[in-house]
XYZ file of C-alpha atoms in Angstrom:
387
model
C 49.024 152.383 127.389
C 51.033 155.554 126.672
C 52.647 155.325 130.378
C 53.641 152.028 129.572
C 55.527 152.644 125.892
C 56.912 155.770 127.228
C 58.216 153.398 130.241
C 59.713 151.054 127.263
C 61.329 154.459 125.416
C 63.081 155.182 128.918
C 64.190 152.069 129.386
C 65.811 151.364 125.981
C 67.384 154.593 126.192
C 68.913 154.019 129.684
C 70.187 150.729 128.088
C 71.892 152.545 125.226
C 73.346 155.236 127.989
C 74.846 152.746 129.733
C 76.355 150.670 127.247
C 77.516 153.674 125.893
C 78.898 155.058 128.803
C 80.751 151.422 129.766
C 82.083 151.582 125.901
C 83.287 155.157 126.737
C 84.511 154.327 129.898
C 86.583 150.691 128.049
C 88.371 153.219 125.423
C 89.430 155.309 128.570
C 90.837 152.953 130.264
C 92.623 151.643 127.190
C 94.070 155.396 126.176
C 94.979 155.980 129.945
C 96.988 152.257 129.747
C 98.675 153.727 126.236
C 99.580 156.177 127.623
C 101.268 155.115 130.658
C 102.771 152.361 128.382
C 103.994 155.746 126.379
C 105.281 157.271 129.492
C 107.089 154.210 130.693
C 109.022 153.672 127.534
C 110.038 157.154 127.312
C 111.235 157.361 130.917
C 113.123 153.572 129.938
C 114.817 155.427 126.972
C 115.652 158.572 128.599
C 117.067 156.444 131.659
C 119.382 154.743 128.781
C 120.213 157.612 126.942
C 121.257 159.092 130.306
C 123.442 155.886 131.347
C 124.729 156.513 127.856
C 126.048 159.994 127.973
C 127.772 159.161 131.784
C 129.533 156.319 129.910
C 130.581 158.453 127.650
C 129.486 157.433 124.487
C 129.577 159.462 121.926
C 126.302 159.316 120.143
C 125.098 159.697 123.194
C 126.772 162.761 124.506
C 126.686 164.208 120.994
C 123.015 164.233 121.291
C 122.737 165.656 124.274
C 124.742 168.328 123.206
C 123.405 169.053 120.118
C 119.984 169.319 122.057
C 121.525 172.177 124.129
C 122.433 173.921 121.200
C 119.458 173.487 119.465
C 117.693 175.171 122.819
C 119.999 178.089 122.880
C 117.505 181.463 121.999
C 119.378 184.051 120.014
C 118.296 187.381 118.179
C 116.861 187.266 115.055
C 119.262 187.366 112.412
C 121.738 185.060 113.783
C 121.965 181.408 112.199
C 121.392 178.656 114.583
C 123.595 175.654 112.809
C 126.349 174.004 114.461
C 127.737 170.177 114.322
C 129.486 168.546 117.280
C 131.813 165.617 117.366
C 132.541 164.149 121.035
C 136.499 162.638 121.311
C 136.243 159.444 124.044
C 139.358 158.925 124.062
C 140.400 162.914 125.185
C 136.999 164.130 126.343
C 136.998 167.012 124.117
C 134.362 168.194 122.286
C 134.472 169.498 118.686
C 131.980 172.169 117.870
C 131.584 173.972 114.643
C 128.820 176.952 115.049
C 127.731 179.280 111.946
C 128.775 182.985 113.086
C 126.380 185.756 112.374
C 127.081 187.781 109.467
C 128.709 191.302 109.483
C 125.312 192.914 108.513
C 123.670 192.072 111.785
C 125.403 195.227 113.282
C 123.043 197.697 111.799
C 124.370 200.723 109.819
C 122.679 203.466 111.986
C 123.232 204.533 114.928
C 120.079 206.350 115.377
C 117.796 208.685 113.985
C 116.677 212.319 114.070
C 113.512 214.015 113.498
C 113.891 217.120 111.213
C 110.759 219.557 112.157
C 111.326 221.939 109.266
C 111.526 219.389 106.478
C 109.033 216.419 108.178
C 111.257 214.244 107.802
C 113.606 211.307 109.515
C 117.111 211.214 108.535
C 119.555 208.611 109.793
C 122.953 208.685 111.880
C 125.369 206.545 110.373
C 127.265 204.361 112.804
C 130.951 204.900 111.842
C 132.778 202.181 110.179
C 135.255 201.338 113.154
C 132.405 201.386 115.714
C 130.814 198.469 113.354
C 133.838 196.710 113.000
C 134.648 196.690 116.941
C 130.935 195.869 117.808
C 130.710 193.212 115.452
C 134.264 191.820 116.711
C 132.441 191.476 119.948
C 129.825 189.961 118.759
C 131.495 186.971 117.360
C 134.002 186.498 120.726
C 130.455 186.653 122.744
C 128.755 184.099 120.547
C 131.823 181.507 120.924
C 132.391 182.172 124.699
C 128.297 181.523 125.114
C 128.564 178.137 123.300
C 131.685 176.732 125.171
C 129.968 178.009 128.115
C 126.770 176.377 127.505
C 128.268 173.058 126.748
C 130.197 173.053 129.980
C 127.380 174.233 132.297
C 125.014 171.578 130.615
C 127.380 168.733 131.665
C 126.873 168.153 135.372
C 128.607 164.556 135.229
C 131.766 166.522 134.178
C 131.899 163.988 130.804
C 133.602 166.490 128.664
C 136.885 167.547 129.568
C 137.070 170.813 126.984
C 135.778 172.378 124.061
C 137.732 172.903 120.763
C 135.178 175.351 118.811
C 135.375 176.801 115.516
C 133.187 179.873 114.060
C 132.325 179.635 110.653
C 130.446 182.578 108.523
C 128.234 181.261 105.281
C 128.774 184.654 103.027
C 129.472 185.111 99.534
C 132.819 186.055 97.944
C 133.196 189.285 96.683
C 135.535 188.607 94.338
C 133.940 184.982 93.123
C 130.456 185.648 93.737
C 130.512 181.673 95.218
C 129.241 180.654 98.415
C 132.123 180.201 101.119
C 132.382 179.857 104.851
C 135.879 181.193 106.370
C 136.394 180.316 110.091
C 136.691 183.372 111.876
C 137.426 182.255 115.589
C 138.919 179.146 116.865
C 139.938 178.166 119.966
C 140.356 175.319 122.668
C 139.622 175.493 126.400
C 139.756 173.081 128.666
C 137.110 172.997 131.679
C 139.667 173.958 134.460
C 140.004 176.816 132.033
C 137.165 178.337 131.201
C 135.848 177.653 134.933
C 138.397 180.481 136.166
C 136.433 183.041 133.848
C 133.898 185.350 135.349
C 131.572 185.931 131.892
C 129.672 188.452 133.436
C 133.001 190.845 134.079
C 134.684 190.518 130.815
C 135.408 192.083 127.846
C 134.701 189.553 125.401
C 137.449 190.252 122.827
C 139.923 190.507 125.109
C 138.956 186.970 127.119
C 139.440 185.082 124.045
C 142.954 186.800 123.523
C 143.282 185.100 127.105
C 142.316 182.060 126.251
C 144.979 181.953 123.231
C 142.294 181.909 120.773
C 142.818 182.551 117.224
C 140.536 185.533 115.849
C 140.086 186.689 112.355
C 142.727 190.136 112.721
C 139.824 191.623 109.816
C 136.651 189.843 111.028
C 134.465 192.409 109.342
C 135.800 192.045 106.255
C 135.796 187.824 106.841
C 139.256 187.562 106.532
C 139.821 183.425 107.225
C 142.227 182.123 109.783
C 142.992 178.587 109.895
C 141.277 176.641 112.548
C 143.311 174.761 115.330
C 141.399 171.300 114.264
C 139.989 171.113 111.135
C 138.688 167.816 110.991
C 135.998 165.986 111.517
C 135.291 162.998 113.624
C 131.702 162.769 113.111
C 132.848 161.309 109.670
C 133.803 158.187 111.651
C 132.446 156.164 114.081
C 134.817 155.403 116.387
C 135.118 152.550 119.368
C 136.575 152.202 122.594
C 140.643 151.344 122.671
C 142.309 148.352 123.788
C 146.028 147.816 124.853
C 147.505 145.405 122.438
C 151.095 146.002 123.623
C 151.045 145.192 126.961
C 149.800 141.340 125.795
C 152.299 140.532 123.279
C 154.842 137.962 123.660
C 158.357 138.770 122.962
C 158.750 138.435 119.457
C 155.072 138.299 118.460
C 154.332 137.041 114.683
C 151.676 140.212 113.733
C 150.083 138.018 111.157
C 148.766 135.569 114.104
C 147.094 138.337 115.727
C 143.611 138.787 115.128
C 142.390 142.057 112.683
C 141.038 143.842 115.693
C 144.510 143.181 117.985
C 146.430 144.621 114.706
C 144.019 147.661 114.218
C 144.774 148.757 117.832
C 148.484 147.865 117.968
C 148.954 150.268 114.724
C 146.589 152.391 116.567
C 149.136 152.765 119.657
C 151.651 152.717 117.384
C 151.086 156.140 115.795
C 150.200 157.301 119.513
C 153.496 156.759 120.613
C 154.801 158.455 117.341
C 152.970 161.249 118.871
C 149.997 161.873 117.125
C 146.383 161.501 118.615
C 144.523 158.089 117.212
C 141.027 156.458 117.270
C 140.415 152.718 116.194
C 136.986 153.166 114.320
C 133.884 150.820 114.501
C 134.130 147.182 112.168
C 131.468 147.343 109.204
C 131.220 150.884 109.473
C 134.462 152.304 109.009
C 134.151 152.771 104.723
C 137.657 151.052 104.801
C 139.077 153.393 107.778
C 140.474 151.439 110.348
C 141.676 153.912 112.385
C 142.294 158.021 112.149
C 144.952 159.927 113.433
C 145.437 163.770 114.098
C 148.912 165.443 114.349
C 149.426 167.543 117.726
C 151.774 169.920 116.094
C 150.074 173.244 115.524
C 151.674 174.233 112.549
C 151.486 170.988 110.531
C 148.653 169.306 112.054
C 145.888 167.423 109.774
C 143.779 164.125 109.932
C 145.825 161.445 108.920
C 143.188 157.783 107.800
C 145.020 154.584 108.234
C 144.269 151.482 106.885
C 145.896 148.348 108.274
C 146.444 145.186 106.155
C 147.381 141.845 108.288
C 148.257 139.898 104.710
C 151.127 137.376 104.191
C 151.016 138.023 100.419
C 151.163 140.718 98.135
C 148.681 144.052 98.846
C 147.369 144.432 95.443
C 147.370 148.359 93.776
C 143.497 148.111 94.553
C 143.808 148.642 97.853
C 145.990 151.606 97.568
C 143.802 152.881 94.924
C 140.840 152.349 97.013
C 142.496 154.277 99.894
C 143.135 157.058 97.321
C 139.500 157.560 97.318
C 138.407 157.324 100.713
C 141.356 159.933 101.287
C 139.483 161.923 99.047
C 135.947 161.406 100.298
C 136.598 162.205 103.746
C 138.993 165.338 102.120
C 141.642 163.925 105.026
C 145.309 165.422 104.712
C 147.032 161.763 104.441
C 146.437 158.321 103.819
C 148.600 155.594 105.442
C 148.514 151.762 104.061
C 150.224 149.866 106.830
C 150.738 145.932 105.723
C 152.859 142.683 107.078
C 153.897 141.890 103.827
C 154.578 144.174 100.757
C 153.128 146.118 97.813
C 154.136 145.988 94.194
C 155.703 148.507 91.967
C 152.241 149.277 90.613
C 151.090 150.401 93.636
C 154.469 152.354 94.943
C 154.147 154.231 91.745
C 150.641 155.151 92.080
C 151.280 156.382 95.614
C 153.771 158.348 94.598
C 151.908 160.058 91.961
C 149.034 160.418 93.868
C 151.390 162.410 96.475
C 148.970 162.451 99.846
C 149.710 158.264 100.399
C 152.097 156.833 101.963
C 153.080 152.813 102.460
C 154.341 150.965 105.242
C 155.803 147.242 104.487
C 156.308 144.457 106.681
C 160.194 145.678 107.206
C 160.115 149.436 107.721
C 156.665 148.170 110.055
C 158.758 145.923 112.491
C 161.421 149.351 112.824
C 158.970 151.154 113.819
C 157.095 149.073 116.199
C 161.173 148.365 117.914
C 161.761 152.319 117.485
C 158.550 153.500 119.357
C 156.690 150.528 121.075
C 159.943 148.849 122.240
C 158.715 145.523 120.999
C 160.458 143.035 118.716
C 158.214 141.618 116.284
C 157.966 139.103 113.519
C 155.782 141.260 110.642
C 155.215 137.853 108.599
C 156.657 136.350 105.313
C 159.635 137.590 103.290
C 159.185 139.135 100.552
C 159.954 137.531 97.301
C 163.276 139.377 95.975
C 161.776 140.730 92.420
C 158.318 142.128 93.522
C 155.589 141.431 90.597
C 154.112 144.845 89.206
C 150.416 144.417 91.326
């Protein structure tokens, strides 16, 4: 009888064990299938990002380069902050990095043990030597950043690098936080590829690249960046050639809004500026961004294009002024196929950084720079209203 009971207990225990085993196997199969799905989804996303990168999509290129710079290891005390903006129109990447402060150079050259006093004394590093080391450190960080960007781009999407190096510090005169630019350079892939970085003197190498370097970086004496705008503030779109498709005497108000915005971008390019259109619904009122190529008078210009047949109200001019201030742009240009009122002209004149271009002036500019005779739109009334 006891044997029969033992057999029954064993049978129930075995059934329970087999049921548990089957449940665990099912859970394992489910977890394995989920893991495979996650791997497949990750690989699909990776493939999509790779294709987007190879297509030169700004967000994909910027994400890749940010990951590269994030993975770069630096000594203790070095900042690890950067911003990246890719300009597909030129293939240039704009990089802003934070450089280490002057405190990374030790004030002590070494230490000496004095036996008769049983103490260690500091051997101070001469000020001249500290300044030379700090200048070299800044040059090395700048060169290393450009090198990492270009070598991490085997598909050669990036044609060149524009780099601004800033230092976060405290202004000794005001006690306020400041971020002076100490190094700025622009180097093409071809130009940088000729360097043998293992054998160059960093500071002399920067001079060879025509970089601008603070004359007194240890004293945080700032310089003006080669380019001091940030295209990452805007979502840019691919350019289209509107001029080639224009009729002999097109009426501008009959163009689509997108065609008109691209026409204005081409006009600014013909004038001698670099220009990009922004994506619809994401531009915060910005239709295009233009940058002067002049090395002395460079600056960012925000453009709004109004394909109107009636008066453009003063509220549009005031809105542009707000965008100019928000984006910290050097200038704002409001272009229309129609005209502005007296209040708009007065407001633009008082603001100082706004320019209004009406239909007749737009017609002249297109004829002068694009070689097209256009009809802007309706003729404005002889007496303009105040708004």
